[in-house]
Coordinates of N, CA and C in Angstrom, one line a residue:
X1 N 0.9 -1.2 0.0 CA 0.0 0.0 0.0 C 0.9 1.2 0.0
X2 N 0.7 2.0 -1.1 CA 2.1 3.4 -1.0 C 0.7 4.4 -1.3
X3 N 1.4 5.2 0.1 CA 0.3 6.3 -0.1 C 1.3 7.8 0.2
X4 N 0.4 8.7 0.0 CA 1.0 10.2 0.5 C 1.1 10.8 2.0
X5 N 2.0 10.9 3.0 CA 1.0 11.8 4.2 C 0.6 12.7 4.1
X6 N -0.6 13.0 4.7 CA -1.9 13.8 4.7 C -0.9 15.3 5.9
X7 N -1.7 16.2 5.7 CA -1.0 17.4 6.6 C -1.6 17.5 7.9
X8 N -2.4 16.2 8.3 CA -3.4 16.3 9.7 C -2.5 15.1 10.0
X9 N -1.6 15.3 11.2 CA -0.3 13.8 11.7 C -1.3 13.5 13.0
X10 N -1.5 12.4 13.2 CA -1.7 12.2 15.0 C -1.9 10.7 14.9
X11 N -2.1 9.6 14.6 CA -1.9 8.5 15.4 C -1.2 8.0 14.8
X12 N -0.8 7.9 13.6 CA -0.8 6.9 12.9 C 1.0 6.3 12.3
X13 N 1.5 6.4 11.7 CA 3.0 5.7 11.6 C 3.7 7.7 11.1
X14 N 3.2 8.5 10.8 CA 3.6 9.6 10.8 C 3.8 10.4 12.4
X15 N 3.7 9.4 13.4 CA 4.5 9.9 14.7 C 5.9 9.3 14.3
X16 N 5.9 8.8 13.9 CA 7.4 8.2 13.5 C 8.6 9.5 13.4
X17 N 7.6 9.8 12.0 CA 8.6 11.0 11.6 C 9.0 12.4 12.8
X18 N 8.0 12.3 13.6 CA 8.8 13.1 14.7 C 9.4 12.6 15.9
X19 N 9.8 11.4 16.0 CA 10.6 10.7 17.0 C 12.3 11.0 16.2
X20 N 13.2 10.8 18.2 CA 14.8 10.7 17.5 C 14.5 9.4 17.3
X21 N 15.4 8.9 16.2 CA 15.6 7.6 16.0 C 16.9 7.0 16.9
X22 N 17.5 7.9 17.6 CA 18.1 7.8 18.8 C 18.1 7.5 19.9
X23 N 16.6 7.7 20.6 CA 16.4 7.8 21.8 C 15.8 6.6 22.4
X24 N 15.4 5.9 23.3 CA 14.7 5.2 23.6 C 14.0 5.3 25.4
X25 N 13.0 5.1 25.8 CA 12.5 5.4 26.7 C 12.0 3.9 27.4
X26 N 12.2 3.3 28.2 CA 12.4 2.4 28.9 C 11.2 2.1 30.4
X27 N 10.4 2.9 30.1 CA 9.5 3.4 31.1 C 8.8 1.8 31.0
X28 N 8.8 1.7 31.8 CA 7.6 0.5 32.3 C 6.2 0.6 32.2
X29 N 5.2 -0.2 31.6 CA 4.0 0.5 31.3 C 3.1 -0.8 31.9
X30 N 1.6 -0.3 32.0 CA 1.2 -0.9 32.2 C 0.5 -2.2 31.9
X31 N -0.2 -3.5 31.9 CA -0.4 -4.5 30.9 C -1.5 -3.9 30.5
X32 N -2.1 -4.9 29.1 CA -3.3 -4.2 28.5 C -4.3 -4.8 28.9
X33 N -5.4 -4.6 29.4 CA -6.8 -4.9 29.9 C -6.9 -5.8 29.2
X34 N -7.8 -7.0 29.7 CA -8.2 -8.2 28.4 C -9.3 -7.9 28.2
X35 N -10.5 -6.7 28.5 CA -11.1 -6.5 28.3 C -11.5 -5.4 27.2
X36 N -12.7 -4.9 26.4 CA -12.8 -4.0 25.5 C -11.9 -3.0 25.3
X37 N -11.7 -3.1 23.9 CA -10.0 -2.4 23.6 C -10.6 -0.8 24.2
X38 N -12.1 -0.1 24.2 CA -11.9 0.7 24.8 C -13.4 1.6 25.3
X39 N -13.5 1.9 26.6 CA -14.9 2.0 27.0 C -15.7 3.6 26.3
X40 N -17.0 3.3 26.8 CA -17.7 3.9 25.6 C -19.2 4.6 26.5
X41 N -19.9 6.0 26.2 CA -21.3 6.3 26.3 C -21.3 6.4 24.6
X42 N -22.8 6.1 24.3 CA -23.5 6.2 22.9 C -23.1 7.6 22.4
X43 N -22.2 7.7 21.2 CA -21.8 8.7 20.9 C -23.7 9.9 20.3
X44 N -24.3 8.9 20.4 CA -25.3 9.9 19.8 C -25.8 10.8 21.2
X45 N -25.5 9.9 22.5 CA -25.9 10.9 23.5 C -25.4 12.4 23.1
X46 N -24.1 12.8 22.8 CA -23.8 13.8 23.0 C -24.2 14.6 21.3
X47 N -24.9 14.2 20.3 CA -25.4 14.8 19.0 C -25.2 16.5 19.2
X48 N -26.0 17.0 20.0 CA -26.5 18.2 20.1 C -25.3 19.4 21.1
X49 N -24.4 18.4 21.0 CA -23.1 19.2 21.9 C -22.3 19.8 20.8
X50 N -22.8 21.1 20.7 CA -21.9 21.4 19.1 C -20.6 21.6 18.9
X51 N -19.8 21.6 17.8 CA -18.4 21.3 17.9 C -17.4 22.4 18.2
X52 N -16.7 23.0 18.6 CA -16.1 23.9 18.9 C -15.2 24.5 17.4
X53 N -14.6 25.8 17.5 CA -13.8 26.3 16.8 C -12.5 26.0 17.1
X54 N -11.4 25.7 16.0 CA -10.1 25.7 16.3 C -9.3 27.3 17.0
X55 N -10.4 28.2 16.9 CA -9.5 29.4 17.9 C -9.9 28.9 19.8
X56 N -11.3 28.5 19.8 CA -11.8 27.9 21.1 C -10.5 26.8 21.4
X57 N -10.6 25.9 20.3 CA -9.6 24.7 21.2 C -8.4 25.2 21.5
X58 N -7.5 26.4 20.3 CA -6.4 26.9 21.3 C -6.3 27.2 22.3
X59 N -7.0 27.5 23.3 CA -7.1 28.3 24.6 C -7.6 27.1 25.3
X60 N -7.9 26.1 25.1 CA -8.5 25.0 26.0 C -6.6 23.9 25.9
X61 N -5.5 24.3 25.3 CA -4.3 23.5 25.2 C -3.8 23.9 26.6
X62 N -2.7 22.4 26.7 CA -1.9 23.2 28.4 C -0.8 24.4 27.8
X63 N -0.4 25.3 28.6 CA 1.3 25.8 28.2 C 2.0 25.6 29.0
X64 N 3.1 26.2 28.9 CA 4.6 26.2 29.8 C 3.7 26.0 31.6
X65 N 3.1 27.0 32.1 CA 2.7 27.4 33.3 C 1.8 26.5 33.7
X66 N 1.1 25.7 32.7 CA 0.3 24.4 33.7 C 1.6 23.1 34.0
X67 N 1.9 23.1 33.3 CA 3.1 21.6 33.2 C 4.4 22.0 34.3
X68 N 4.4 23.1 35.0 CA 5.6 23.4 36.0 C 7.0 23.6 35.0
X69 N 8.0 23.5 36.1 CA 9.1 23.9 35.6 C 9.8 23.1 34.8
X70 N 11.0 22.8 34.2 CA 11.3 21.8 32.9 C 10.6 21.9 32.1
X71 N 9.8 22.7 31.6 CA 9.2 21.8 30.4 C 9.3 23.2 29.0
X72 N 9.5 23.0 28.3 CA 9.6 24.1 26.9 C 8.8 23.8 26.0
X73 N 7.9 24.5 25.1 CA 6.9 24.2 23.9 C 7.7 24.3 23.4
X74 N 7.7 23.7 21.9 CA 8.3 23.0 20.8 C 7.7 23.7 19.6
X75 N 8.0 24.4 18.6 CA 7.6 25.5 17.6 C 7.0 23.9 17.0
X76 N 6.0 24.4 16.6 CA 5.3 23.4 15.4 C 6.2 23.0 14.3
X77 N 6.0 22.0 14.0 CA 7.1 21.3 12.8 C 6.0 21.9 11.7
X78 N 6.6 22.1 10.1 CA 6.3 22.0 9.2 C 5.5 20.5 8.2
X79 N 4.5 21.2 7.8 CA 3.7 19.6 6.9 C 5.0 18.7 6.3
X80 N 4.7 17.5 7.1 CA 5.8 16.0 6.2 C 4.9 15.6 4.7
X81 N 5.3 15.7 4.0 CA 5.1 15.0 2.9 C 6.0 13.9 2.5
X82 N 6.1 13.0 3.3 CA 7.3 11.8 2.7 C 6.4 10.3 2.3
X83 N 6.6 10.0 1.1 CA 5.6 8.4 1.2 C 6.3 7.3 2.2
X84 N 4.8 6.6 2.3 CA 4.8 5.8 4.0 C 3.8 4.8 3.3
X85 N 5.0 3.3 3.4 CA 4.1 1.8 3.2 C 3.9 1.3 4.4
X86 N 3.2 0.8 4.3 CA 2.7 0.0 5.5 C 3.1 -1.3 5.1
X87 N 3.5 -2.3 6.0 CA 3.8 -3.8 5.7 C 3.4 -4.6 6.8
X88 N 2.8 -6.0 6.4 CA 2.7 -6.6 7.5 C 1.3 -6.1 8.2
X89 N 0.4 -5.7 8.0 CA -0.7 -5.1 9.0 C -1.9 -5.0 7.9
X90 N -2.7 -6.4 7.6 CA -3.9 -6.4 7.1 C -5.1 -5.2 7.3
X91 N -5.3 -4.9 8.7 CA -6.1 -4.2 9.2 C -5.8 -2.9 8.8
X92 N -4.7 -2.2 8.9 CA -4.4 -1.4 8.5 C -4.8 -0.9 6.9
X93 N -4.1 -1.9 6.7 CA -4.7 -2.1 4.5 C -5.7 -2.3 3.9
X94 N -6.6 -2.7 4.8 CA -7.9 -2.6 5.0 C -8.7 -1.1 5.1
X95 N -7.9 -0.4 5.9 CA -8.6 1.0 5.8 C -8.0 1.6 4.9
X96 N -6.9 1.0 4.1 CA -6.6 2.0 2.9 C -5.5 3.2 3.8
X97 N -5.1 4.1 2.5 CA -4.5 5.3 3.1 C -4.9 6.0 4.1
X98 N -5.8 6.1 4.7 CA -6.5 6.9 5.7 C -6.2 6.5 7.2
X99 N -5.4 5.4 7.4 CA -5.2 4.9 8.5 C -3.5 5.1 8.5
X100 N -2.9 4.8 7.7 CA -1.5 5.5 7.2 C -0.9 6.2 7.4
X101 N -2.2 7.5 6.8 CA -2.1 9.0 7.2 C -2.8 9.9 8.3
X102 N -3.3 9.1 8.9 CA -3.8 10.3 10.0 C -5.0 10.8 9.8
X103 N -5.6 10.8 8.4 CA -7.1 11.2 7.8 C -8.3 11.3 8.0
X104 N -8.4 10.2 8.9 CA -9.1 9.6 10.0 C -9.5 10.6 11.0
X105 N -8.6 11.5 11.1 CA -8.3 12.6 12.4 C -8.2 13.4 11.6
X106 N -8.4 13.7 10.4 CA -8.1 14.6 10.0 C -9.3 16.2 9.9
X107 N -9.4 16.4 11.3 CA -11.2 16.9 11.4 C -10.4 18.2 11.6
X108 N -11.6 19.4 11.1 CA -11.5 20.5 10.7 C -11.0 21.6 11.5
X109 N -11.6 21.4 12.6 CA -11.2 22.2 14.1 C -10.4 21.1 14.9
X110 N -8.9 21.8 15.3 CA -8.0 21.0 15.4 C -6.9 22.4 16.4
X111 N -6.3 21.5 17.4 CA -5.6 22.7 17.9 C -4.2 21.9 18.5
X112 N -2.9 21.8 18.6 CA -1.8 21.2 18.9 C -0.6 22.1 19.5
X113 N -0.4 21.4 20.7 CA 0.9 21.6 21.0 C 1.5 20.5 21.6
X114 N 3.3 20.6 21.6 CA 4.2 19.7 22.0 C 5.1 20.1 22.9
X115 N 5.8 20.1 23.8 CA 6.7 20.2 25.1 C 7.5 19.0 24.9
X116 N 8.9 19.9 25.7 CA 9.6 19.0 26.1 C 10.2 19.1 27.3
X117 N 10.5 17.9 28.2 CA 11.0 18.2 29.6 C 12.4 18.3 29.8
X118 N 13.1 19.3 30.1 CA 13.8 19.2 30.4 C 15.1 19.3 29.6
X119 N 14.5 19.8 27.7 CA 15.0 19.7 27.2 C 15.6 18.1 26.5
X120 N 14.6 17.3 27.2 CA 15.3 15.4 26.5 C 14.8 15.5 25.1
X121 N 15.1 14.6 24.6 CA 14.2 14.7 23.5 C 13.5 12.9 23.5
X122 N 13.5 12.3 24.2 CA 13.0 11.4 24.8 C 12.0 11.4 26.3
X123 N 12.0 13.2 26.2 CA 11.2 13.1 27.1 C 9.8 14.0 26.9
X124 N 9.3 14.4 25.8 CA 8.3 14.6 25.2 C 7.1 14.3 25.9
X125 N 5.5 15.2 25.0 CA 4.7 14.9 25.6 C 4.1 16.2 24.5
X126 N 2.5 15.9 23.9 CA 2.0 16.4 23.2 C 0.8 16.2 23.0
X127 N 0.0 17.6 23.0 CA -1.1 17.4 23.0 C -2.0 17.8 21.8
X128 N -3.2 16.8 21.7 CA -4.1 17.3 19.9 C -5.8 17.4 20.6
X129 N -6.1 18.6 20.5 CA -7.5 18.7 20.4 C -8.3 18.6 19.0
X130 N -9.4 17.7 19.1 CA -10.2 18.1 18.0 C -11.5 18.2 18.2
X131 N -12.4 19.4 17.2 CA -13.6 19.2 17.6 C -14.8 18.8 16.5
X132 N -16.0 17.9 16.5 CA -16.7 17.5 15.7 C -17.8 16.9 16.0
X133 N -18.6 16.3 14.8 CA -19.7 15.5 16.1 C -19.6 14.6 16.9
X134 N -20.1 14.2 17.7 CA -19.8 12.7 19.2 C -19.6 11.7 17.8
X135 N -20.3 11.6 16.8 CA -20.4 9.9 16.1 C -18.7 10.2 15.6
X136 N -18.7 11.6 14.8 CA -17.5 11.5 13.6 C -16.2 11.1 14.2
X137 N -15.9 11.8 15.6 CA -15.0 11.4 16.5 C -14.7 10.0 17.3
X138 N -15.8 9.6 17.3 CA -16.1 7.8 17.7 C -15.7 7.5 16.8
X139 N -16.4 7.3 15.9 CA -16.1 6.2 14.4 C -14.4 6.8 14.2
X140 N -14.2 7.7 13.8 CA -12.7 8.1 13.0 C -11.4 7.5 14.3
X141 N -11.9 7.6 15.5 CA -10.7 7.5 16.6 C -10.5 5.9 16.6
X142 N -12.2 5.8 16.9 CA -11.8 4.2 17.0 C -11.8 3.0 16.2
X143 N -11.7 3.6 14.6 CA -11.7 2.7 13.2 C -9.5 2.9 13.3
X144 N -9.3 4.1 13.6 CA -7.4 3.9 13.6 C -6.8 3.0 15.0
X145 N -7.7 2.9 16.2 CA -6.7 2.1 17.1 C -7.4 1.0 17.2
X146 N -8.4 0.7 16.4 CA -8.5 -0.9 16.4 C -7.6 -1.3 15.4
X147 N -7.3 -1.0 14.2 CA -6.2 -0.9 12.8 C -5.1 -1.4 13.6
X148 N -4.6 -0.3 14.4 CA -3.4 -0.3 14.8 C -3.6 -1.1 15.8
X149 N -3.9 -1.7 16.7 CA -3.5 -2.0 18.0 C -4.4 -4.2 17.1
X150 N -4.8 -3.9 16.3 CA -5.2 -5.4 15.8 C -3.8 -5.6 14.9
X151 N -2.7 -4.8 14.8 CA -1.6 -5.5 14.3 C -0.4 -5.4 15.3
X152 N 0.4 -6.5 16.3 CA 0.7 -6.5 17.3 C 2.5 -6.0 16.6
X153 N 2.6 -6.5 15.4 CA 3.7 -6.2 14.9 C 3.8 -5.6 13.2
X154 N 4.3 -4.7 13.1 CA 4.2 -4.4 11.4 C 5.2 -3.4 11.1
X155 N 5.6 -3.4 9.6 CA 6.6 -2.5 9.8 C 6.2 -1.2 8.9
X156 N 6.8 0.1 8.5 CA 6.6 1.2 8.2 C 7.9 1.3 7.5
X157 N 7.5 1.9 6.4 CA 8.8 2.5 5.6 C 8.2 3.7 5.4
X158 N 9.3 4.7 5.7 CA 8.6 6.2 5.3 C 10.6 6.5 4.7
X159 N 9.5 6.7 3.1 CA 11.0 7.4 2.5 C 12.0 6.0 2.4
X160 N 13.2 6.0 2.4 CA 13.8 5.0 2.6 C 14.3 4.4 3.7
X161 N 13.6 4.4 4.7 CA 13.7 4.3 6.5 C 12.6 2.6 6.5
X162 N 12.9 2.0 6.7 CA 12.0 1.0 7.7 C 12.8 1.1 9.0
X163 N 11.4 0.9 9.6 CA 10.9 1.5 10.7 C 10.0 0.2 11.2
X164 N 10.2 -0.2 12.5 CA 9.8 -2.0 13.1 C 8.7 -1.0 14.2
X165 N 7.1 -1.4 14.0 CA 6.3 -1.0 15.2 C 5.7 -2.1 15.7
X166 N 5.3 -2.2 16.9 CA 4.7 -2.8 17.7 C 3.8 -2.0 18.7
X167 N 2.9 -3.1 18.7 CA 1.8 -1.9 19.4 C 0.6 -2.6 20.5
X168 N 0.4 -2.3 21.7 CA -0.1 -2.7 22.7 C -1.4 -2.3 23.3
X169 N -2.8 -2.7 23.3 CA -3.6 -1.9 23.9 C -3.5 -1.7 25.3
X170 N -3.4 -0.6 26.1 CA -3.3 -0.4 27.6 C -4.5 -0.1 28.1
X171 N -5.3 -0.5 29.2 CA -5.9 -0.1 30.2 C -6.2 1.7 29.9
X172 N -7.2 1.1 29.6 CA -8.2 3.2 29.6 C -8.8 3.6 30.7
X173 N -8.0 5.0 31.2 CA -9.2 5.5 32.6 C -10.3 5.9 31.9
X174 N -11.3 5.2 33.1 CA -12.3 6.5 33.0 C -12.9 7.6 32.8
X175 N -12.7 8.3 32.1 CA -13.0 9.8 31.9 C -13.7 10.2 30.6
X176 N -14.4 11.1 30.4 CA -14.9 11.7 29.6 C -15.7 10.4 28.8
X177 N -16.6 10.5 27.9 CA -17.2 9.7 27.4 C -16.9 8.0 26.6
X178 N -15.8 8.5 26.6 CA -14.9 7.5 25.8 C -13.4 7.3 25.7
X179 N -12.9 6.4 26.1 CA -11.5 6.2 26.1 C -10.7 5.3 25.5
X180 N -9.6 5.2 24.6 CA -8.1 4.4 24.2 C -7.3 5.1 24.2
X181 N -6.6 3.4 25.0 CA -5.3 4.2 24.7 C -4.3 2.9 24.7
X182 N -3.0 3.2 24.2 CA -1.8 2.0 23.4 C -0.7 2.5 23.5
X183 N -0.1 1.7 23.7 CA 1.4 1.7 23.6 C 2.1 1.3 22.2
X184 N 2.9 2.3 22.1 CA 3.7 2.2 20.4 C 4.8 2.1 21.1
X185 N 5.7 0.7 20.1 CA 7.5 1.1 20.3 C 7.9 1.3 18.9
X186 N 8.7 2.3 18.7 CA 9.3 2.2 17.1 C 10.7 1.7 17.2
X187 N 11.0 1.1 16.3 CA 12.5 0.3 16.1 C 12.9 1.0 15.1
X188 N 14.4 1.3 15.0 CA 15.1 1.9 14.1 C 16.4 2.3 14.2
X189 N 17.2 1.5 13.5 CA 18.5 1.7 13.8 C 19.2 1.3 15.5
X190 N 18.6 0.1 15.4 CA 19.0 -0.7 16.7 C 18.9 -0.1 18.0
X191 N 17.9 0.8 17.9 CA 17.1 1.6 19.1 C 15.8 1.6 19.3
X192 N 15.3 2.1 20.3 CA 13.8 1.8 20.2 C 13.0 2.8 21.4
X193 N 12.4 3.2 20.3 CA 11.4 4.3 21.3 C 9.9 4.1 21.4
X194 N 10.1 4.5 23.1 CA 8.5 4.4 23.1 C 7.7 5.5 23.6
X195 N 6.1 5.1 23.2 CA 5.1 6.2 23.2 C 4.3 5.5 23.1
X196 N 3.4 6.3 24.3 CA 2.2 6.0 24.8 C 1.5 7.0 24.2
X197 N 0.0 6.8 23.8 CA -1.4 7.7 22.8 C -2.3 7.3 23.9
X198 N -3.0 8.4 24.8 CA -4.0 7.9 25.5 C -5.1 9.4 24.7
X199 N -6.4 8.6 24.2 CA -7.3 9.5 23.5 C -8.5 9.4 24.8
X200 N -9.1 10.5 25.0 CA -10.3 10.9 25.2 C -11.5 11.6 24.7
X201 N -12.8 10.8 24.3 CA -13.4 12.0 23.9 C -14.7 12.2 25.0
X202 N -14.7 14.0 24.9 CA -15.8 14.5 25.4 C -16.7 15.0 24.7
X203 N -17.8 14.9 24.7 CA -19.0 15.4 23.8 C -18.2 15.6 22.8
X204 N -18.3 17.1 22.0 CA -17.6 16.9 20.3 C -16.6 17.6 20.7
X205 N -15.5 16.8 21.9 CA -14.4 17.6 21.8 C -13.6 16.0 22.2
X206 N -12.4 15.7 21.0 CA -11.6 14.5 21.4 C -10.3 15.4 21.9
X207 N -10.0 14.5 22.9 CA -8.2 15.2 23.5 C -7.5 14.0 23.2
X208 N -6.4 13.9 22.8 CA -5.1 12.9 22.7 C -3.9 13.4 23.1
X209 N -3.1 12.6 23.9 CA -1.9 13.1 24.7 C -1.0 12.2 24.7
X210 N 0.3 12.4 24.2 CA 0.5 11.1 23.2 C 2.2 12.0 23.8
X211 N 3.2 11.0 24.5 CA 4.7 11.1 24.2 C 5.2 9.8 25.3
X212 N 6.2 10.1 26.3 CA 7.0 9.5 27.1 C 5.7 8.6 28.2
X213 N 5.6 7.8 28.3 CA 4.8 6.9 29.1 C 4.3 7.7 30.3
X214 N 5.3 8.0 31.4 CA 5.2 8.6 32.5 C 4.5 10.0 32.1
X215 N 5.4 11.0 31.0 CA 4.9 12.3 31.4 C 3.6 12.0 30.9
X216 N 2.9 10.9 29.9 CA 1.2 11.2 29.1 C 0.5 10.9 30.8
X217 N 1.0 10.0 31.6 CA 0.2 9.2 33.1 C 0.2 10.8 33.6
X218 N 1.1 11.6 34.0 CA 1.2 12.1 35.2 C 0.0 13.6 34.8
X219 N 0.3 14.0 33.2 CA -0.5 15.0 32.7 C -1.7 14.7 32.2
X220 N -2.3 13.5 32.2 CA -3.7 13.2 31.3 C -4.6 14.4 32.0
X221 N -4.4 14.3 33.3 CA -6.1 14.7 34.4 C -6.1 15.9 34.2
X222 N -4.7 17.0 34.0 CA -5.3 18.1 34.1 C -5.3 18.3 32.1
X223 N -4.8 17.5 31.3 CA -4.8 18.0 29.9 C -6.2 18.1 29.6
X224 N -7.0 17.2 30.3 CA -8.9 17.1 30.0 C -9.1 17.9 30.6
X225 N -8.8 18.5 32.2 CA -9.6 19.5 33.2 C -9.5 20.4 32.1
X226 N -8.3 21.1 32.2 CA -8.2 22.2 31.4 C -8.8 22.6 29.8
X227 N -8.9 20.8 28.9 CA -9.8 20.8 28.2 C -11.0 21.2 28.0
X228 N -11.6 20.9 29.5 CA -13.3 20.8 29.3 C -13.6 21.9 30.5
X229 N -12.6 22.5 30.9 CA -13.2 23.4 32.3 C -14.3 24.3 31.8
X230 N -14.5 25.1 30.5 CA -15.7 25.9 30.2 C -16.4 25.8 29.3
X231 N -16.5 24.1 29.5 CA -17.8 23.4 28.5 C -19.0 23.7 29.7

């Protein structure tokens, strides 16, 4: 399957392109539930919860001053356009390019930021709001981490890089209407990084908080408070 990446990045093997292929993070995570890859209220309950604006979701992101000291925003990277096959991962090939590329997510009102602690670059931590209806955000979040998390191993070439992923469903809190979340490791170049994607959605607002295992555990509670404080 050779497709193009899309200019909307967030779950999908286009995290790749912004990991060191250096670094590796060693954090201990938790096992994955043997139960439903991920819990759920009837996305139609929330129909009538209308979707916010991408200037609203800016001001609903964390910055420097919620996350304490260590931590620095990261200037937004520029659109990747590099081609990205997917190998190895039926489910994925199954949704075609759209699972690939991030497309999936690729919803109109959208707001992002990334930090880093302490200057690591293995110690990351980044957050993606989007906003849309309760179904479009159900269906689009959880058609990419069943894809992904139904292929335990598969590999990714982007450009002339293969790239070895593996991927884990983890145990989802509670919160907000709907929750997944997984564990990615990427291999490359006899290293190996990992990243945790824990997604939440609230009425027509999804939050995803996606870097270093520990820093996504320690920030989830307040990345949703602060999310949803003036819904």
């Amino acid at each position: 399957m050779r497709v193009r990446v899309a200019t909307a990045l967030s779950l999908t093997a286009i995290t790749v392109l912004a990991l060191p292929a250096c670094s590796t993070d060693t954090t201990e995570a938790k096992p994955a539930s043997t139960s439903s890859p991920h819990s759920e209220k009837p996305a139609t309950a929330d129909q009538n919860d209308a979707p916010l604006s991408s200037t609203a979701l800016e001001k609903r992101l964390l910055d420097v001053s919620d996350l304490g000291s260590g931590y620095t925003r990261k200037p937004e990277r520029p659109a990747q356009h590099d081609d990205v096959t997917v190998l190895g991962c039926p489910a994925l090939n199954d949704l075609g390019g759209a699972a690939a590329t991030g497309d999936s997510l690729d919803f109109p009102r959208q707001a992002k930021a990334t930090f880093t602690y302490n200057g690591g670059s293995n110690s990351e931590v980044s957050e993606e709001l989007y906003s849309d209806t309760a179904s479009k955000l159900s269906d689009g979040t959880g058609q990419i981490f069943d894809a992904m998390t139904g292929c335990p191993e598969y590999q990714v070439l982007v450009g002339g890089t293969a790239i070895g992923m593996a991927t884990q469903k983890m145990t989802t809190p509670q919160l907000g209407d709907e929750q997944w979340s997984q564990l990615l490791t990427f291999s490359a170049g006899g290293h190996d990084t990992v990243v945790k994607q824990t997604a939440v959605r609230n009425g027509s607002m999804l939050l995803i908080i996606s870097g270093s295992p520990a820093l996504v555990d320690r920030h989830l509670d307040k990345t949703l408070a602060k999310a949803t404080a003036t819904r």
